[in-house]
GROMACS .gro file of C-alpha atoms in nm:
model
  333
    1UNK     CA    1  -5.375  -0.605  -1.224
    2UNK     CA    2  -5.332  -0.317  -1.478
    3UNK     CA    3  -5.501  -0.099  -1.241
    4UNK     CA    4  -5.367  -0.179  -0.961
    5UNK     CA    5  -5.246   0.156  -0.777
    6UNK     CA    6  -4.862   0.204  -0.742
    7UNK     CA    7  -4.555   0.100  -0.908
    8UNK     CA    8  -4.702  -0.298  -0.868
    9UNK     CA    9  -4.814  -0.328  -1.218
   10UNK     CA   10  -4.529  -0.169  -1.376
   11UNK     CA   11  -4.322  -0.502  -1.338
   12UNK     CA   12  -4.615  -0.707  -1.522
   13UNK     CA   13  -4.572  -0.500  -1.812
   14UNK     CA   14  -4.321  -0.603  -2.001
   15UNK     CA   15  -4.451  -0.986  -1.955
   16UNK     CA   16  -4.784  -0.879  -2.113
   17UNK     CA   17  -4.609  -0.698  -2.392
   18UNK     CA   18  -4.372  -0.967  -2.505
   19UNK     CA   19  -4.748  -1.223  -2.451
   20UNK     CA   20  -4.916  -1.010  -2.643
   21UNK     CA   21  -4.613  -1.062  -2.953
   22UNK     CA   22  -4.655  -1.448  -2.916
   23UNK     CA   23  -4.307  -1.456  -2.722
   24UNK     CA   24  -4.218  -1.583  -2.369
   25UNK     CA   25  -4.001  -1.412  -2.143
   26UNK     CA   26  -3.751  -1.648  -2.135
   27UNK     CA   27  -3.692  -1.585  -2.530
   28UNK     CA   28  -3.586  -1.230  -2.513
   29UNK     CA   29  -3.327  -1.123  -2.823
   30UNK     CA   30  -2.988  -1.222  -2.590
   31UNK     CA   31  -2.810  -0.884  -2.439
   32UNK     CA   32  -2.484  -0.826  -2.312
   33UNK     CA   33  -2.365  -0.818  -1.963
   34UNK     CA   34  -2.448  -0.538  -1.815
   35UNK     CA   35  -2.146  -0.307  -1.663
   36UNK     CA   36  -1.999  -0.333  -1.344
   37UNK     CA   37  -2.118  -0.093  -1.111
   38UNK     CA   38  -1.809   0.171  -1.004
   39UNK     CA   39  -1.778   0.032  -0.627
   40UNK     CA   40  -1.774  -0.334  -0.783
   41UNK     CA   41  -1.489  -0.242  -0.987
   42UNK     CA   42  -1.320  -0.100  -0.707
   43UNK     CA   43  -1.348  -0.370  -0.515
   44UNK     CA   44  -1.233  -0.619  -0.811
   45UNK     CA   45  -0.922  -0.374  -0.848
   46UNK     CA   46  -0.874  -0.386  -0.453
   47UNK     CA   47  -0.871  -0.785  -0.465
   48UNK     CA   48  -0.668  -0.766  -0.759
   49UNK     CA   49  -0.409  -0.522  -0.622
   50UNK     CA   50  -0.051  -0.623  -0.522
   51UNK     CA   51  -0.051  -0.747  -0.135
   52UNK     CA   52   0.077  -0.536   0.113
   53UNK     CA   53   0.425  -0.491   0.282
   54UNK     CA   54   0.348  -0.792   0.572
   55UNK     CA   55   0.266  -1.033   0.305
   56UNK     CA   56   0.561  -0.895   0.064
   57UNK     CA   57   0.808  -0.989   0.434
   58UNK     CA   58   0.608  -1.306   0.512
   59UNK     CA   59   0.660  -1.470   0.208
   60UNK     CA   60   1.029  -1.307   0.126
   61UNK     CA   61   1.367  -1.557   0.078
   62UNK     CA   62   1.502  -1.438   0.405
   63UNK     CA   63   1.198  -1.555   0.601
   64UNK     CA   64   1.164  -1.877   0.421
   65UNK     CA   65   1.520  -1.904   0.500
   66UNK     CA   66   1.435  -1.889   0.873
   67UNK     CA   67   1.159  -2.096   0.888
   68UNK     CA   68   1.384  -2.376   0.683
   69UNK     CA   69   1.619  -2.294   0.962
   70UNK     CA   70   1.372  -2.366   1.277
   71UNK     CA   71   1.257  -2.650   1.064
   72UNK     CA   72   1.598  -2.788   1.067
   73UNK     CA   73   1.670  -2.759   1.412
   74UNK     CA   74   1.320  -2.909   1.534
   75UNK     CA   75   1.399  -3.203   1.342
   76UNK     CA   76   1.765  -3.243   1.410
   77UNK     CA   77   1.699  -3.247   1.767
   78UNK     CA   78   1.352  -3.392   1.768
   79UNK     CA   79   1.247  -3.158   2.050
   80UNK     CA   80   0.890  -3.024   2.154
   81UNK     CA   81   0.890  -2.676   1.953
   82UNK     CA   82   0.929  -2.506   2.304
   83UNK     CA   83   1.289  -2.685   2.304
   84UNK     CA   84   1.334  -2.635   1.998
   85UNK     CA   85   1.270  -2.250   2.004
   86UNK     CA   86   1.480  -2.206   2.301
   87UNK     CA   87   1.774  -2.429   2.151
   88UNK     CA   88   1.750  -2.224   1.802
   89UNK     CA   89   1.757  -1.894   1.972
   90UNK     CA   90   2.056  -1.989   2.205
   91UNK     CA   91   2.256  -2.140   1.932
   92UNK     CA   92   2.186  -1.800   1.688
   93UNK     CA   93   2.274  -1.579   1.967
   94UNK     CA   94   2.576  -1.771   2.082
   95UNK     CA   95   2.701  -1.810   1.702
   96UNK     CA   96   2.599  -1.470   1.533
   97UNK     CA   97   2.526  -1.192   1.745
   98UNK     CA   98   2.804  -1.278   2.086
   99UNK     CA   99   3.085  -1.259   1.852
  100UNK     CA  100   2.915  -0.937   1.663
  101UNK     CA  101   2.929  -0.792   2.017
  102UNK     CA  102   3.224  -0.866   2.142
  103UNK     CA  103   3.355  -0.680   1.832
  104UNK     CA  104   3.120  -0.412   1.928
  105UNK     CA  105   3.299  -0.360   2.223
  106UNK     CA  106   3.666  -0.392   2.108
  107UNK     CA  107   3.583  -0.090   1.863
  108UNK     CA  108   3.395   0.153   2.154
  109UNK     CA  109   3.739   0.015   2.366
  110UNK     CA  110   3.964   0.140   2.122
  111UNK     CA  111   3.755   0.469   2.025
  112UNK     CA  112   3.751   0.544   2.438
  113UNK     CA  113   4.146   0.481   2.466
  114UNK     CA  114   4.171   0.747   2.181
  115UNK     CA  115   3.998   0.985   2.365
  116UNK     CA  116   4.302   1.164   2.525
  117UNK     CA  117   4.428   1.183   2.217
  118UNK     CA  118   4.191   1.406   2.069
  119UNK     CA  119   4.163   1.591   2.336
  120UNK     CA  120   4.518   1.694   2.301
  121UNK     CA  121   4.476   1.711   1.932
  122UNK     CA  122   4.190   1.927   1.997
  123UNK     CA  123   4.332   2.184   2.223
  124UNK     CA  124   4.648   2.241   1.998
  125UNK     CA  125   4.424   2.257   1.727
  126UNK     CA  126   4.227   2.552   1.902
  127UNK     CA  127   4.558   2.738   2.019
  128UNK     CA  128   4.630   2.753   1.626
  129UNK     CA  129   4.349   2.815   1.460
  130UNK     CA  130   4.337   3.108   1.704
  131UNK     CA  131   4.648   3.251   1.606
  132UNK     CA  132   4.545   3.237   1.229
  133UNK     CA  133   4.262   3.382   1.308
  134UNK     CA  134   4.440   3.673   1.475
  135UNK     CA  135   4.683   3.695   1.196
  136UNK     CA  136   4.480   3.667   0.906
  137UNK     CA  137   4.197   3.857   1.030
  138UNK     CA  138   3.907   3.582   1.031
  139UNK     CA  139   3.570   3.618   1.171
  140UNK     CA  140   3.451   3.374   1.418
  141UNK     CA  141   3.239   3.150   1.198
  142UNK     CA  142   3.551   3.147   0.951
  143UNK     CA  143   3.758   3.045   1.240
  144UNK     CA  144   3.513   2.810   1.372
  145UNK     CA  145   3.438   2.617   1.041
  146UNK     CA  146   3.845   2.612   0.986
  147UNK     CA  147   3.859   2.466   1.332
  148UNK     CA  148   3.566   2.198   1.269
  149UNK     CA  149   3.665   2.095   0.949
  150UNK     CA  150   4.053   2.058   1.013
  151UNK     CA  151   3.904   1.842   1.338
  152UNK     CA  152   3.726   1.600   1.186
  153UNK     CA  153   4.017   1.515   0.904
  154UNK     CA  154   4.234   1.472   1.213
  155UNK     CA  155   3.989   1.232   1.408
  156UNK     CA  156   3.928   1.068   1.117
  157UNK     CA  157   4.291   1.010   1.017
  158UNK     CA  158   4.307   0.873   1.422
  159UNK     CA  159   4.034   0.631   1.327
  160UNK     CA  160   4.217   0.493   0.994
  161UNK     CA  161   4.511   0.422   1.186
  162UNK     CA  162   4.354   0.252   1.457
  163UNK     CA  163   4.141   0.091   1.226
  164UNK     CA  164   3.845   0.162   1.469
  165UNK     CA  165   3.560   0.393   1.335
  166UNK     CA  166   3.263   0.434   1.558
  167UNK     CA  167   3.036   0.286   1.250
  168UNK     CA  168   3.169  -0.047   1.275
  169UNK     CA  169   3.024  -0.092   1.652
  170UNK     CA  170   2.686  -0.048   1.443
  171UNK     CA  171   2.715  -0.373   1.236
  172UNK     CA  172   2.557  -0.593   1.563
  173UNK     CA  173   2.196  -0.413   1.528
  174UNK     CA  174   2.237  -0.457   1.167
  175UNK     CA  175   2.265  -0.779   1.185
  176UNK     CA  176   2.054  -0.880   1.503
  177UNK     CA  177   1.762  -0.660   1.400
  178UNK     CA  178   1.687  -0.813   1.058
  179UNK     CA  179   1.737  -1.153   1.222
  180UNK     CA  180   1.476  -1.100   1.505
  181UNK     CA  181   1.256  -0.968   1.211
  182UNK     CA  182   1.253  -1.278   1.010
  183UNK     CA  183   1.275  -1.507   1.304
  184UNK     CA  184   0.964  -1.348   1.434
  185UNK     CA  185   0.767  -1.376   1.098
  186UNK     CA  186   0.849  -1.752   1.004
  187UNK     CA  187   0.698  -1.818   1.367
  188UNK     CA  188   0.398  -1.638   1.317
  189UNK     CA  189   0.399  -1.813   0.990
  190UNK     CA  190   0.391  -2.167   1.154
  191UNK     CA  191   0.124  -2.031   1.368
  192UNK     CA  192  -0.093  -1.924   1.180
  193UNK     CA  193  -0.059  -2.189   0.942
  194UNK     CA  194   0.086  -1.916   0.680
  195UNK     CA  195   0.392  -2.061   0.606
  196UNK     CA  196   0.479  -2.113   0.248
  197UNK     CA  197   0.698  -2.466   0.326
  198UNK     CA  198   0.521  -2.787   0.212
  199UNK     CA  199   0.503  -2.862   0.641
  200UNK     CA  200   0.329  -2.548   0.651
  201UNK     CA  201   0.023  -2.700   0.821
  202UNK     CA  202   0.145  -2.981   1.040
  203UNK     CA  203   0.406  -2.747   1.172
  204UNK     CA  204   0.084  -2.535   1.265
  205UNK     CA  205  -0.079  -2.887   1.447
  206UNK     CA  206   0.256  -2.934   1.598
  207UNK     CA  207   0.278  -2.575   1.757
  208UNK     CA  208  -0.063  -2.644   1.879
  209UNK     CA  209   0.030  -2.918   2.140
  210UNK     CA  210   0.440  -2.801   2.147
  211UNK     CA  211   0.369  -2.598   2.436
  212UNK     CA  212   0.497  -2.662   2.829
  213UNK     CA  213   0.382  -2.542   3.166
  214UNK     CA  214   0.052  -2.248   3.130
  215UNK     CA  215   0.161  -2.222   2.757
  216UNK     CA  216   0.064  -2.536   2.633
  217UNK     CA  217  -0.023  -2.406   2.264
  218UNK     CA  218   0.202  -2.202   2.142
  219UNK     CA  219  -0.036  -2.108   1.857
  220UNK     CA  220  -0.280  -1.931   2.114
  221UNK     CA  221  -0.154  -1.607   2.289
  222UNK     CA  222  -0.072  -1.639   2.662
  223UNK     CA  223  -0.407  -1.533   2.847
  224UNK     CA  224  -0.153  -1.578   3.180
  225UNK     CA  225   0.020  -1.253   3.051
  226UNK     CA  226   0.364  -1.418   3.191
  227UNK     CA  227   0.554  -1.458   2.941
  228UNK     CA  228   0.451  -1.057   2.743
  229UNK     CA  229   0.542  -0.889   3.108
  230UNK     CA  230   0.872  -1.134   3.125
  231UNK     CA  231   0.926  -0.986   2.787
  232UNK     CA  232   0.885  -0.631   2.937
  233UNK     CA  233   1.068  -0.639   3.267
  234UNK     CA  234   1.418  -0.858   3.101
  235UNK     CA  235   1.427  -0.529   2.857
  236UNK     CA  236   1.410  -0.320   3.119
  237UNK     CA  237   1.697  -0.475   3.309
  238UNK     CA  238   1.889  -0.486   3.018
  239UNK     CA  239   1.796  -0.097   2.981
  240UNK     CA  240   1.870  -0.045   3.294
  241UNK     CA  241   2.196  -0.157   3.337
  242UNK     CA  242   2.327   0.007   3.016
  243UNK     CA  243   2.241   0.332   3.206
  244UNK     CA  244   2.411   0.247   3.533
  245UNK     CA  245   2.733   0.170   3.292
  246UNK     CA  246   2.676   0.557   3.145
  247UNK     CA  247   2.703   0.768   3.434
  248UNK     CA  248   2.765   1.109   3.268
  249UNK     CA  249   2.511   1.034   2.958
  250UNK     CA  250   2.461   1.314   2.720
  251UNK     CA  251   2.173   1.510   2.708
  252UNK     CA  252   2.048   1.294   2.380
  253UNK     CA  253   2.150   0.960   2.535
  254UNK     CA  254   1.929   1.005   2.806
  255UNK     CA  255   1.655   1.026   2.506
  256UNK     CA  256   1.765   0.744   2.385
  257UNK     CA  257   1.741   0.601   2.710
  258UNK     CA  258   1.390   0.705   2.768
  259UNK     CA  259   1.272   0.576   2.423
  260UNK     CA  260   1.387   0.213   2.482
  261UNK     CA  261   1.212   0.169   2.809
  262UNK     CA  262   0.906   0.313   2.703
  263UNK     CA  263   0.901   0.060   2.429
  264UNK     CA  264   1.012  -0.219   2.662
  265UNK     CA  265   0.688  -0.100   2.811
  266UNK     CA  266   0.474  -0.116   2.476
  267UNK     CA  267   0.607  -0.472   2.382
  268UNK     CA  268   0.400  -0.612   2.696
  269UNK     CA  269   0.071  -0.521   2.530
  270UNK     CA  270   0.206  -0.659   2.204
  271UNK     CA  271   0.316  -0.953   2.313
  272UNK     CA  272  -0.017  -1.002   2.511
  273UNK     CA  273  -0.173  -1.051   2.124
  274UNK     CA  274   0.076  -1.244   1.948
  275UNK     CA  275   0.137  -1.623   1.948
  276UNK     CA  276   0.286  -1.786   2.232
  277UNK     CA  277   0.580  -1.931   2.022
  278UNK     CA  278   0.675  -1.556   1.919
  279UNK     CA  279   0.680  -1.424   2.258
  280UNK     CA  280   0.899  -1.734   2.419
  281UNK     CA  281   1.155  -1.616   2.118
  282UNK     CA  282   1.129  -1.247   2.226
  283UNK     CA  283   1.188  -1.387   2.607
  284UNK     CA  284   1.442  -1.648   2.547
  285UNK     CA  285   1.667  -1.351   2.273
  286UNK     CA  286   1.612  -1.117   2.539
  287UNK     CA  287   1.743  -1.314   2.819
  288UNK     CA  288   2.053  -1.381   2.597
  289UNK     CA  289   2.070  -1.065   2.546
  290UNK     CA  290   2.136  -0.962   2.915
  291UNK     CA  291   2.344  -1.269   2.968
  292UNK     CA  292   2.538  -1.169   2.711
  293UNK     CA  293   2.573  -0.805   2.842
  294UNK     CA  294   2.643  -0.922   3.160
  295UNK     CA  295   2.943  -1.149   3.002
  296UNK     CA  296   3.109  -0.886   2.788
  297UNK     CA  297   3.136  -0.752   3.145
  298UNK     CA  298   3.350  -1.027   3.274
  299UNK     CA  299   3.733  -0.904   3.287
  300UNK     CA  300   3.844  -1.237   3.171
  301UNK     CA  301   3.585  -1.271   2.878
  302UNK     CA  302   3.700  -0.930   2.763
  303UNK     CA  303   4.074  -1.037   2.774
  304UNK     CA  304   3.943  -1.368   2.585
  305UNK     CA  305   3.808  -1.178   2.305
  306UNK     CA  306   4.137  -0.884   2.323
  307UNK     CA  307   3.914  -0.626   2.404
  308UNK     CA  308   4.148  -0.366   2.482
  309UNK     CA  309   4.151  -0.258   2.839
  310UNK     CA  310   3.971   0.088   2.954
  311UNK     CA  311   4.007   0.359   3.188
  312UNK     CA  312   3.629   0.301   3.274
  313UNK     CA  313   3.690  -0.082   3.312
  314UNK     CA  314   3.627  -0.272   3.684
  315UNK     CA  315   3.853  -0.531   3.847
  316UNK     CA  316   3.493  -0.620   3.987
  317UNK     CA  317   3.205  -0.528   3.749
  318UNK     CA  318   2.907  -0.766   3.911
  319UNK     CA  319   2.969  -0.618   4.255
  320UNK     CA  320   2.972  -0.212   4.095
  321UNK     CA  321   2.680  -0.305   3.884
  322UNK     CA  322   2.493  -0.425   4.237
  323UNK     CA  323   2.585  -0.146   4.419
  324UNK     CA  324   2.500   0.065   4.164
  325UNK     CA  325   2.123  -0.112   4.124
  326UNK     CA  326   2.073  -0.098   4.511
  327UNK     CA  327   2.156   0.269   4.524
  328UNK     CA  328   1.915   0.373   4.280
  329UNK     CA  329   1.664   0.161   4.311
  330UNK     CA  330   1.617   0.032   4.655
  331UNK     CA  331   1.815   0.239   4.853
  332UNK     CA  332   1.567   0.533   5.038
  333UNK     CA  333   1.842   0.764   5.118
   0.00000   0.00000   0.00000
């Protein structure tokens, strides 16, 4: 075997040595472990390693808080979790983000009723800063950066007394944002059996057979694509009737504009790989959303919630809003 060619006997010869001392193998002096190699102890540092930002949200207070919440409802109503997903997102939108909105637009109706104002304010304000600037000998950026500055103290001060800065129409996506978020999490939580409440994986089971119609697991994603291009085409109307509201937009609204349908777009393919349960909450808070747009229209919901009245407001907004939608869309003139 010694002579066998190659590196064959190599391996034998250690056994021979330690027969040829009286000792087995087996009874070699005891050694210590030998050292991780480098890529092992990356990969022991990797597993070791703090998870990542979707696991840090998925297992934050404010989505347990929201899965305790669609917990709640499910069993306070005893619904299939298709009810109970519609009834949840109805009753949020209805008590958080419809009152959030109607305050939206009572600030944006008092901001456009001050409009004249500053206007006014703005023009005087030009007339003198032109005369200083004639008397005292400024340059044009001098006189421009006196005009700016004494303009926005003046708007401001209009704001404080109205008690209606532009910032505070802001607090709804604040607040609805965040929610959707967390919503959206503790549901794909319960679907993939993730979630960190003791019902964690018999909500799972339940989601599994909680469907309706072509959706009857809402753990599965919806091979139909229904309910993702539902998802798509209610953002777009929504989208789409903000900008028939905006006739003169600004060159950066229109931007805007353009950004939110192209992702109204993109969520189709997303919600085409999701679970079921999180797209019927994207449809169902969309579809509140553009009832609720649609409402805020109504001039006797407005005059419910005080929203101050407007030059730009309609004695009959659902018929402009048609008109407007058949001219541009299906109109061939």
């Amino acid at each position: 075997m010694l002579c066998c060619p190659g590196a064959g006997w190599l391996r034998t010869l250690p056994t021979l040595r330690l027969r040829a001392r009286g000792l087995q193998p087996g009874w070699s002096s005891p050694r210590l472990p030998a050292p991780l190699p480098v890529w092992a102890a990356a990969s022991v540092s990797a597993a070791a390693a703090p998870a990542g930002w979707y696991e840090a949200l998925a297992a934050s207070a404010p989505v347990r808080a929201a899965e305790e919440v669609l917990l709640g409802s499910q069993a306070a109503t005893g619904l299939p979790w298709w009810g109970s997903i519609l009834l949840s997102t109805v009753a949020l939108r209805g008590a958080v983000t419809l009152p959030l909105a109607a305050y939206q637009h009572y600030i944006l109706a008092k901001v456009e009723n001050l409009q004249p104002e500053i206007k006014d304010i703005a023009k005087r304000l030009n007339q003198e800063v032109a005369v200083c600037a004639h008397r005292f000998g400024w340059s044009k950026r001098v006189a421009r950066l006196t005009y700016l500055k004494n303009m926005r103290r003046l708007v401001s001060e209009l704001y404080v007394r109205d008690n209606c800065h532009p910032f505070k129409a802001t607090v709804l996506v604040w607040v609805q944002l965040p929610m959707w978020i967390f919503i959206s999490v503790a549901l794909r939580n319960f679907s993939t059996g993730a979630a960190h409440s003791e019902a964690g994986v018999s909500v799972q089971e339940q989601l599994a057979a909680g469907g309706a119609l072509w959706f009857p697991d809402l753990t599965a994603v919806d091979s139909t694509w229904i309910l993702p291009v539902s998802v798509g085409v209610v953002n777009l109307l929504i989208v789409e009737i903000f900008a028939l509201q905006k006739l003169g937009m600004s060159r950066f609204q229109m931007y805007i504009t353009h950004f939110v349908r192209a992702m109204s777009v993109l969520m189709i393919p997303i919600a085409a790989t999701v679970p079921s349960s999180l797209v019927l909450y994207w449809l169902c808070s969309s579809f509140m959303g553009l009832s609720q747009n649609l409402l805020l229209r109504s001039p006797g919901f407005r005059q419910l919630c005080r929203i101050p009245p407007t030059k730009s407001d309609s004695e009959t907004p659902y018929k402009d809003l048609s008109a407007a939608f058949y001219a541009k869309f299906l109109s061939r003139k």
